[in-house]
Amino acid sequence: MRNISPEEYNRHIKRILISEKEIADAVEKAGLYIDSLYDGSPILLVSILKGSFVFLADLCRSVSVPCEIGFMAAKSYYESTSSSGIVNITMDLKQDISGYNVVIVEDIVDTGRTLKDVVKLLSARNPRSLKVVTLLDKPDRRVVDFEADHSLFVIPDLFVVGYGLDYGELYRGLPYIAEYTEFPDL
Ligand code: PRP
């Protein structure tokens, strides 16, 4: 674990980009969007770890349709603010998804590589339907052709942390989404 003082930790937060209230309102709307798609049929929310765990926790409480939860883990950023370009599925889903209405829950679509790979993988397992909901979309950074079915916020090309998103595994517990700066003013 990195040794970082609380002062140093906070100095890297440049500004709040999306507040707790804005997130809560958008998550409520995302729940209504999901409900509208399935007309009461059960769904499986698949959280792509680690970044989506906070969003998943709120989203699963904002949907009204019967809902199961599953987890997968993918990793493409390693102690850096830019993607390595290589997506590793580090933990696969435990359940068979054939016949399921699957909703992939992601924290951010950046280059698009992670979700393109995950969608390809899960599509091959014969789900009844497959949708993607992402908390954040950063279209300026896309290098592969990929669009989520529902994005809560479209953001500019800034490195952001909080509400599940990290820098070097820190900041995931912030209740808002903030711009991270590597080189804060002294
Ligand atoms: C982040 C994020 C997405 C992915 C998006 O994961 O959670 O899964 O990158 O980037 P892409 O569109 O360029 O593929 P990360 O590799 O940081 O792992 P983490 O979720 O464990 O933080």
mmCIF file of C-alpha atoms and ligand atoms in Angstrom:
data_model
loop_
_atom_site.group_PDB
_atom_site.id
_atom_site.type_symbol
_atom_site.label_atom_id
_atom_site.label_comp_id
_atom_site.label_asym_id
_atom_site.label_seq_id
_atom_site.Cartn_x
_atom_site.Cartn_y
_atom_site.Cartn_z
ATOM 1 C CA MET A 1 0.000 0.000 0.000
ATOM 2 C CA ARG A 2 1.302 3.427 -0.947
ATOM 3 C CA ASN A 3 2.275 5.745 1.883
ATOM 4 C CA ILE A 4 0.414 9.010 1.245
ATOM 5 C CA SER A 5 -0.568 11.705 3.742
ATOM 6 C CA PRO A 6 -4.184 12.995 3.855
ATOM 7 C CA GLU A 7 -2.897 16.423 2.698
ATOM 8 C CA GLU A 8 -1.111 14.935 -0.300
ATOM 9 C CA TYR A 9 -4.148 12.752 -1.068
ATOM 10 C CA ASN A 10 -6.474 15.766 -1.149
ATOM 11 C CA ARG A 11 -4.098 18.017 -3.099
ATOM 12 C CA HIS A 12 -4.561 15.884 -6.220
ATOM 13 C CA ILE A 13 -8.307 16.606 -6.318
ATOM 14 C CA LYS A 14 -8.537 19.601 -8.627
ATOM 15 C CA ARG A 15 -12.329 20.142 -8.607
ATOM 16 C CA ILE A 16 -15.630 18.343 -8.303
ATOM 17 C CA LEU A 17 -16.936 17.588 -11.784
ATOM 18 C CA ILE A 18 -20.181 15.762 -10.916
ATOM 19 C CA SER A 19 -21.818 16.183 -7.497
ATOM 20 C CA GLU A 20 -23.463 13.533 -5.327
ATOM 21 C CA LYS A 21 -26.893 15.024 -6.109
ATOM 22 C CA GLU A 22 -26.284 14.979 -9.868
ATOM 23 C CA ILE A 23 -25.160 11.353 -9.636
ATOM 24 C CA ALA A 24 -28.189 10.341 -7.522
ATOM 25 C CA ASP A 25 -30.619 11.989 -9.993
ATOM 26 C CA ALA A 26 -28.960 10.321 -12.985
ATOM 27 C CA VAL A 27 -28.906 6.891 -11.289
ATOM 28 C CA GLU A 28 -32.636 7.183 -10.593
ATOM 29 C CA LYS A 29 -33.238 7.928 -14.298
ATOM 30 C CA ALA A 30 -31.015 4.991 -15.304
ATOM 31 C CA GLY A 31 -33.170 2.718 -13.116
ATOM 32 C CA LEU A 32 -36.306 3.949 -14.869
ATOM 33 C CA TYR A 33 -34.613 3.391 -18.241
ATOM 34 C CA ILE A 34 -33.800 -0.222 -17.315
ATOM 35 C CA ASP A 35 -37.328 -0.846 -15.993
ATOM 36 C CA SER A 36 -38.766 0.481 -19.269
ATOM 37 C CA LEU A 37 -36.764 -2.049 -21.304
ATOM 38 C CA TYR A 38 -37.869 -5.254 -19.597
ATOM 39 C CA ASP A 39 -41.552 -4.842 -18.728
ATOM 40 C CA GLY A 40 -41.173 -6.690 -15.419
ATOM 41 C CA SER A 41 -38.970 -9.531 -16.707
ATOM 42 C CA PRO A 42 -35.990 -10.493 -14.508
ATOM 43 C CA ILE A 43 -32.555 -9.163 -15.375
ATOM 44 C CA LEU A 44 -28.928 -9.876 -14.513
ATOM 45 C CA LEU A 45 -26.793 -6.817 -13.762
ATOM 46 C CA VAL A 46 -23.151 -7.624 -14.576
ATOM 47 C CA SER A 47 -20.748 -5.301 -12.808
ATOM 48 C CA ILE A 48 -17.325 -4.855 -14.412
ATOM 49 C CA LEU A 49 -14.971 -4.566 -11.449
ATOM 50 C CA LYS A 50 -13.490 -2.809 -9.884
ATOM 51 C CA GLY A 51 -14.586 0.607 -11.088
ATOM 52 C CA SER A 52 -18.331 -0.067 -11.280
ATOM 53 C CA PHE A 53 -18.902 -1.393 -7.751
ATOM 54 C CA VAL A 54 -20.298 1.862 -6.310
ATOM 55 C CA PHE A 55 -22.492 2.545 -9.357
ATOM 56 C CA LEU A 56 -23.747 -1.059 -9.300
ATOM 57 C CA ALA A 57 -24.661 -0.755 -5.608
ATOM 58 C CA ASP A 58 -26.799 2.322 -6.268
ATOM 59 C CA LEU A 59 -28.182 1.182 -9.626
ATOM 60 C CA CYS A 60 -29.439 -2.174 -8.318
ATOM 61 C CA ARG A 61 -31.444 -0.247 -5.707
ATOM 62 C CA SER A 62 -32.980 2.041 -8.339
ATOM 63 C CA VAL A 63 -34.432 -0.685 -10.600
ATOM 64 C CA SER A 64 -37.835 -2.226 -9.874
ATOM 65 C CA VAL A 65 -37.622 -5.319 -12.098
ATOM 66 C CA PRO A 66 -36.436 -8.542 -10.369
ATOM 67 C CA CYS A 67 -32.679 -8.387 -10.499
ATOM 68 C CA GLU A 68 -29.714 -10.732 -10.035
ATOM 69 C CA ILE A 69 -26.135 -9.499 -9.682
ATOM 70 C CA GLY A 70 -22.973 -10.888 -11.249
ATOM 71 C CA PHE A 71 -19.352 -9.754 -11.260
ATOM 72 C CA MET A 72 -16.518 -9.782 -13.777
ATOM 73 C CA ALA A 73 -13.189 -8.021 -13.508
ATOM 74 C CA ALA A 74 -11.238 -6.383 -16.311
ATOM 75 C CA LYS A 75 -8.043 -4.371 -16.067
ATOM 76 C CA SER A 76 -6.394 -2.102 -18.624
ATOM 77 C CA TYR A 77 -4.935 0.758 -16.532
ATOM 78 C CA TYR A 78 -1.908 0.059 -14.376
ATOM 79 C CA GLU A 79 -0.879 2.963 -12.080
ATOM 80 C CA SER A 80 -1.340 5.343 -14.960
ATOM 81 C CA THR A 81 -3.783 7.901 -16.348
ATOM 82 C CA SER A 82 -3.841 6.326 -19.804
ATOM 83 C CA SER A 83 -4.927 2.879 -20.959
ATOM 84 C CA SER A 84 -2.268 0.221 -21.618
ATOM 85 C CA GLY A 85 -4.299 -0.912 -24.645
ATOM 86 C CA ILE A 86 -4.409 -4.496 -23.427
ATOM 87 C CA VAL A 87 -7.587 -5.682 -21.709
ATOM 88 C CA ASN A 88 -7.261 -8.567 -19.269
ATOM 89 C CA ILE A 89 -10.344 -10.352 -18.009
ATOM 90 C CA THR A 90 -9.007 -11.096 -14.541
ATOM 91 C CA MET A 91 -12.186 -12.682 -13.175
ATOM 92 C CA ASP A 92 -14.996 -14.225 -15.200
ATOM 93 C CA LEU A 93 -18.711 -14.433 -14.375
ATOM 94 C CA LYS A 94 -19.621 -17.383 -12.209
ATOM 95 C CA GLN A 95 -23.083 -18.001 -13.677
ATOM 96 C CA ASP A 96 -24.335 -19.321 -17.024
ATOM 97 C CA ILE A 97 -26.044 -16.363 -18.732
ATOM 98 C CA SER A 98 -27.871 -18.214 -21.518
ATOM 99 C CA GLY A 99 -31.477 -17.020 -21.619
ATOM 100 C CA TYR A 100 -30.796 -14.054 -19.318
ATOM 101 C CA ASN A 101 -31.585 -10.409 -19.939
ATOM 102 C CA VAL A 102 -28.071 -9.118 -19.237
ATOM 103 C CA VAL A 103 -27.252 -5.493 -18.439
ATOM 104 C CA ILE A 104 -23.529 -4.776 -18.272
ATOM 105 C CA VAL A 105 -22.790 -2.066 -15.707
ATOM 106 C CA GLU A 106 -19.578 -0.106 -16.309
ATOM 107 C CA ASP A 107 -18.098 3.000 -14.721
ATOM 108 C CA ILE A 108 -16.478 4.518 -17.822
ATOM 109 C CA VAL A 109 -16.113 3.990 -21.560
ATOM 110 C CA ASP A 110 -12.799 5.511 -22.556
ATOM 111 C CA THR A 111 -10.990 3.890 -25.510
ATOM 112 C CA GLY A 112 -13.917 1.439 -25.688
ATOM 113 C CA ARG A 113 -11.633 -1.599 -25.693
ATOM 114 C CA THR A 114 -12.842 -3.094 -22.410
ATOM 115 C CA LEU A 115 -16.512 -3.081 -23.285
ATOM 116 C CA LYS A 116 -15.954 -4.140 -26.872
ATOM 117 C CA ASP A 117 -14.120 -7.222 -25.544
ATOM 118 C CA VAL A 118 -16.628 -7.904 -22.746
ATOM 119 C CA VAL A 119 -19.644 -7.559 -25.064
ATOM 120 C CA LYS A 120 -18.038 -9.933 -27.573
ATOM 121 C CA LEU A 121 -17.331 -12.457 -24.823
ATOM 122 C CA LEU A 122 -20.807 -12.336 -23.265
ATOM 123 C CA SER A 123 -22.679 -12.211 -26.603
ATOM 124 C CA ALA A 124 -21.173 -15.586 -27.475
ATOM 125 C CA ARG A 125 -22.857 -17.120 -24.394
ATOM 126 C CA ASN A 126 -26.383 -16.775 -25.798
ATOM 127 C CA PRO A 127 -28.005 -14.271 -23.460
ATOM 128 C CA ARG A 128 -31.647 -13.485 -24.203
ATOM 129 C CA SER A 129 -30.667 -9.824 -24.546
ATOM 130 C CA LEU A 130 -27.583 -7.733 -23.819
ATOM 131 C CA LYS A 131 -27.430 -4.019 -22.982
ATOM 132 C CA VAL A 132 -24.689 -1.753 -21.664
ATOM 133 C CA VAL A 133 -25.173 1.048 -19.135
ATOM 134 C CA THR A 134 -22.190 3.232 -18.280
ATOM 135 C CA LEU A 135 -21.860 5.906 -15.653
ATOM 136 C CA LEU A 136 -19.408 7.964 -17.737
ATOM 137 C CA ASP A 137 -18.638 8.238 -21.416
ATOM 138 C CA LYS A 138 -15.471 9.934 -22.678
ATOM 139 C CA PRO A 139 -16.026 9.919 -26.466
ATOM 140 C CA ASP A 140 -12.923 12.014 -27.278
ATOM 141 C CA ARG A 141 -10.717 9.076 -26.292
ATOM 142 C CA ARG A 142 -12.400 6.340 -28.315
ATOM 143 C CA VAL A 143 -10.085 4.170 -30.426
ATOM 144 C CA VAL A 144 -12.554 1.380 -31.226
ATOM 145 C CA ASP A 145 -16.128 1.675 -32.429
ATOM 146 C CA PHE A 146 -18.276 1.236 -29.331
ATOM 147 C CA GLU A 147 -21.337 2.994 -27.885
ATOM 148 C CA ALA A 148 -23.188 2.112 -24.672
ATOM 149 C CA ASP A 149 -26.972 1.843 -24.784
ATOM 150 C CA HIS A 150 -27.238 4.370 -21.958
ATOM 151 C CA SER A 151 -24.622 6.808 -20.599
ATOM 152 C CA LEU A 152 -25.390 8.818 -17.487
ATOM 153 C CA PHE A 153 -22.772 11.521 -18.174
ATOM 154 C CA VAL A 154 -20.658 12.446 -21.196
ATOM 155 C CA ILE A 155 -17.421 14.018 -19.989
ATOM 156 C CA PRO A 156 -14.445 15.771 -21.621
ATOM 157 C CA ASP A 157 -10.985 14.206 -21.814
ATOM 158 C CA LEU A 158 -10.009 14.690 -18.153
ATOM 159 C CA PHE A 159 -8.725 12.051 -15.740
ATOM 160 C CA VAL A 160 -11.473 11.543 -13.188
ATOM 161 C CA VAL A 161 -11.677 9.732 -9.858
ATOM 162 C CA GLY A 162 -14.326 8.960 -7.247
ATOM 163 C CA TYR A 163 -17.603 7.035 -7.075
ATOM 164 C CA GLY A 164 -15.679 3.844 -7.867
ATOM 165 C CA LEU A 165 -13.008 5.273 -10.173
ATOM 166 C CA ASP A 166 -9.400 5.258 -9.026
ATOM 167 C CA TYR A 167 -5.945 6.582 -9.536
ATOM 168 C CA GLY A 168 -3.432 3.946 -8.421
ATOM 169 C CA GLU A 169 -6.272 2.188 -6.519
ATOM 170 C CA LEU A 170 -6.985 5.311 -4.415
ATOM 171 C CA TYR A 171 -10.002 7.690 -4.452
ATOM 172 C CA ARG A 172 -12.659 5.047 -5.264
ATOM 173 C CA GLY A 173 -14.605 5.971 -2.101
ATOM 174 C CA LEU A 174 -15.166 9.654 -2.914
ATOM 175 C CA PRO A 175 -18.949 10.220 -3.078
ATOM 176 C CA TYR A 176 -18.600 12.546 -6.117
ATOM 177 C CA ILE A 177 -16.664 12.469 -9.388
ATOM 178 C CA ALA A 178 -13.657 14.758 -9.412
ATOM 179 C CA GLU A 179 -10.915 15.838 -11.771
ATOM 180 C CA TYR A 180 -7.578 14.372 -10.700
ATOM 181 C CA THR A 181 -4.355 16.268 -11.263
ATOM 182 C CA GLU A 182 -0.991 14.535 -11.213
ATOM 183 C CA PHE A 183 0.848 17.803 -10.564
ATOM 184 C CA PRO A 184 -1.025 19.997 -8.070
ATOM 185 C CA ASP A 185 -0.017 23.650 -7.557
ATOM 186 C CA LEU A 186 2.232 24.117 -4.566
HETATM 187 C C1 PRP B 1 -11.252 1.198 -16.325
HETATM 188 C C2 PRP B 1 -12.761 1.265 -16.258
HETATM 189 C C3 PRP B 1 -13.205 0.481 -17.452
HETATM 190 C C4 PRP B 1 -12.069 0.665 -18.430
HETATM 191 C C5 PRP B 1 -12.448 1.649 -19.490
HETATM 192 O O1 PRP B 1 -10.838 0.025 -15.702
HETATM 193 O O2 PRP B 1 -13.253 0.727 -15.055
HETATM 194 O O3 PRP B 1 -13.374 -0.886 -17.155
HETATM 195 O O4 PRP B 1 -10.944 1.157 -17.697
HETATM 196 O O5 PRP B 1 -11.387 1.931 -20.337
HETATM 197 P P1 PRP B 1 -11.387 1.578 -21.880
HETATM 198 O O6 PRP B 1 -12.679 2.057 -22.472
HETATM 199 O O7 PRP B 1 -10.208 2.378 -22.376
HETATM 200 O O8 PRP B 1 -11.177 0.113 -22.058
HETATM 201 P P2 PRP B 1 -9.373 -0.178 -15.109
HETATM 202 O O9 PRP B 1 -8.509 -0.879 -16.082
HETATM 203 O O10 PRP B 1 -8.875 1.144 -14.602
HETATM 204 O O11 PRP B 1 -9.647 -1.166 -13.911
HETATM 205 P P3 PRP B 1 -10.524 -0.904 -12.589
HETATM 206 O O12 PRP B 1 -11.971 -0.892 -13.015
HETATM 207 O O13 PRP B 1 -10.182 -2.065 -11.707
HETATM 208 O O14 PRP B 1 -10.113 0.426 -11.997
#
